[in-house]
Amino acid sequence: GSMSAKEALENFYGDQEVEHPADFLCPISMEVMKDPVIAMDGHSYERQNIERWLEDHNTSPLTNQKLSNKMVVPNHRLKAIISNYLEKARQPV
């Protein structure tokens, strides 16, 4: 059976995972961050994910090094860059 153009397109795009820049992904969830914060290890994480991690750990999820404290700081610049990127990504070419 031959596929319709629509099905062919859906197959084509369905299989293609969009490659987001690695810097935009939370190292814990591997999803694009909506509310990036910087932990004491200097790395950025999605706020919810790192806060959940820090409830049970006092180490960096990336380096396993002990953190001096459990403070997280909003990464405003990264947040702005990501939301700008997502806006562009949503627009049809």
mmCIF file of C-alpha atoms in Angstrom:
data_model
loop_
_atom_site.group_PDB
_atom_site.id
_atom_site.type_symbol
_atom_site.label_atom_id
_atom_site.label_comp_id
_atom_site.label_asym_id
_atom_site.label_seq_id
_atom_site.Cartn_x
_atom_site.Cartn_y
_atom_site.Cartn_z
ATOM 1 C CA GLY A 1 0.000 0.000 0.000
ATOM 2 C CA SER A 2 1.307 3.389 -0.929
ATOM 3 C CA MET A 3 1.416 6.089 1.710
ATOM 4 C CA SER A 4 -0.265 9.414 1.294
ATOM 5 C CA ALA A 5 1.963 12.467 1.337
ATOM 6 C CA LYS A 6 0.527 13.369 4.746
ATOM 7 C CA GLU A 7 1.452 9.958 6.204
ATOM 8 C CA ALA A 8 4.894 10.148 4.675
ATOM 9 C CA LEU A 9 5.416 13.545 6.262
ATOM 10 C CA GLU A 10 4.157 12.335 9.618
ATOM 11 C CA ASN A 11 6.514 9.367 9.471
ATOM 12 C CA PHE A 12 9.392 11.623 8.540
ATOM 13 C CA TYR A 13 8.799 14.139 11.312
ATOM 14 C CA GLY A 14 7.585 11.593 13.821
ATOM 15 C CA ASP A 15 10.899 9.764 13.797
ATOM 16 C CA GLN A 16 12.950 12.908 14.015
ATOM 17 C CA GLU A 17 13.788 13.992 17.490
ATOM 18 C CA VAL A 18 14.553 17.682 17.378
ATOM 19 C CA GLU A 19 18.090 18.190 18.564
ATOM 20 C CA HIS A 20 18.013 20.939 21.130
ATOM 21 C CA PRO A 21 21.318 22.530 22.147
ATOM 22 C CA ALA A 22 22.795 20.508 25.025
ATOM 23 C CA ASP A 23 23.193 23.653 27.131
ATOM 24 C CA PHE A 24 19.402 24.009 27.213
ATOM 25 C CA LEU A 25 18.822 20.546 28.697
ATOM 26 C CA CYS A 26 18.590 19.777 32.371
ATOM 27 C CA PRO A 27 21.288 17.155 33.122
ATOM 28 C CA ILE A 28 18.802 15.349 35.376
ATOM 29 C CA SER A 29 15.781 15.058 33.074
ATOM 30 C CA MET A 30 17.465 15.694 29.707
ATOM 31 C CA GLU A 31 14.561 18.009 28.882
ATOM 32 C CA VAL A 32 14.705 21.653 27.843
ATOM 33 C CA MET A 33 14.735 23.780 30.979
ATOM 34 C CA LYS A 34 11.866 26.189 31.633
ATOM 35 C CA ASP A 35 13.182 27.560 34.917
ATOM 36 C CA PRO A 36 16.957 27.081 34.919
ATOM 37 C CA VAL A 37 18.851 27.645 38.150
ATOM 38 C CA ILE A 38 22.545 27.413 38.921
ATOM 39 C CA ALA A 39 23.535 25.112 41.750
ATOM 40 C CA MET A 40 26.700 25.439 43.810
ATOM 41 C CA ASP A 41 28.508 23.136 41.355
ATOM 42 C CA GLY A 42 28.237 25.907 38.750
ATOM 43 C CA HIS A 43 25.933 23.849 36.534
ATOM 44 C CA SER A 44 22.396 24.759 35.505
ATOM 45 C CA TYR A 45 19.391 22.549 36.222
ATOM 46 C CA GLU A 46 15.635 22.735 35.968
ATOM 47 C CA ARG A 47 14.579 24.201 39.334
ATOM 48 C CA GLN A 48 12.121 21.410 40.253
ATOM 49 C CA ASN A 49 14.594 18.668 39.382
ATOM 50 C CA ILE A 50 17.549 20.014 41.331
ATOM 51 C CA GLU A 51 15.398 20.953 44.330
ATOM 52 C CA ARG A 52 14.025 17.403 44.427
ATOM 53 C CA TRP A 53 17.576 16.029 44.121
ATOM 54 C CA LEU A 54 18.848 18.253 46.933
ATOM 55 C CA GLU A 55 16.159 16.991 49.302
ATOM 56 C CA ASP A 56 18.035 13.658 49.468
ATOM 57 C CA HIS A 57 21.574 14.594 48.459
ATOM 58 C CA ASN A 58 24.202 17.182 49.258
ATOM 59 C CA THR A 59 26.235 16.364 46.172
ATOM 60 C CA SER A 60 26.233 17.499 42.561
ATOM 61 C CA PRO A 61 24.199 15.190 40.292
ATOM 62 C CA LEU A 62 26.813 15.773 37.597
ATOM 63 C CA THR A 63 30.135 15.563 39.394
ATOM 64 C CA ASN A 64 29.166 13.787 42.640
ATOM 65 C CA GLN A 65 31.207 16.352 44.519
ATOM 66 C CA LYS A 66 29.913 17.567 47.842
ATOM 67 C CA LEU A 67 28.174 20.941 47.537
ATOM 68 C CA SER A 68 29.140 23.694 49.968
ATOM 69 C CA ASN A 69 25.435 24.439 50.354
ATOM 70 C CA LYS A 70 22.088 23.718 48.748
ATOM 71 C CA MET A 71 21.436 27.188 47.429
ATOM 72 C CA VAL A 72 20.267 27.597 43.844
ATOM 73 C CA VAL A 73 20.344 30.862 41.913
ATOM 74 C CA PRO A 74 18.038 31.706 38.982
ATOM 75 C CA ASN A 75 19.882 31.686 35.663
ATOM 76 C CA HIS A 76 18.036 34.629 34.116
ATOM 77 C CA ARG A 77 20.281 34.854 31.091
ATOM 78 C CA LEU A 78 19.877 31.192 30.161
ATOM 79 C CA LYS A 79 16.131 31.398 30.758
ATOM 80 C CA ALA A 80 15.876 34.335 28.335
ATOM 81 C CA ILE A 81 18.016 32.581 25.723
ATOM 82 C CA ILE A 82 15.927 29.396 25.937
ATOM 83 C CA SER A 83 12.572 31.141 25.727
ATOM 84 C CA ASN A 84 13.833 33.130 22.742
ATOM 85 C CA TYR A 85 15.018 29.904 21.098
ATOM 86 C CA LEU A 86 11.694 28.157 21.720
ATOM 87 C CA GLU A 87 9.793 31.100 20.232
ATOM 88 C CA LYS A 88 11.843 30.793 17.047
ATOM 89 C CA ALA A 89 11.515 27.011 16.990
ATOM 90 C CA ARG A 90 7.727 27.259 17.132
ATOM 91 C CA GLN A 91 7.483 29.494 14.089
ATOM 92 C CA PRO A 92 6.845 27.668 10.830
ATOM 93 C CA VAL A 93 9.712 27.995 8.369
#
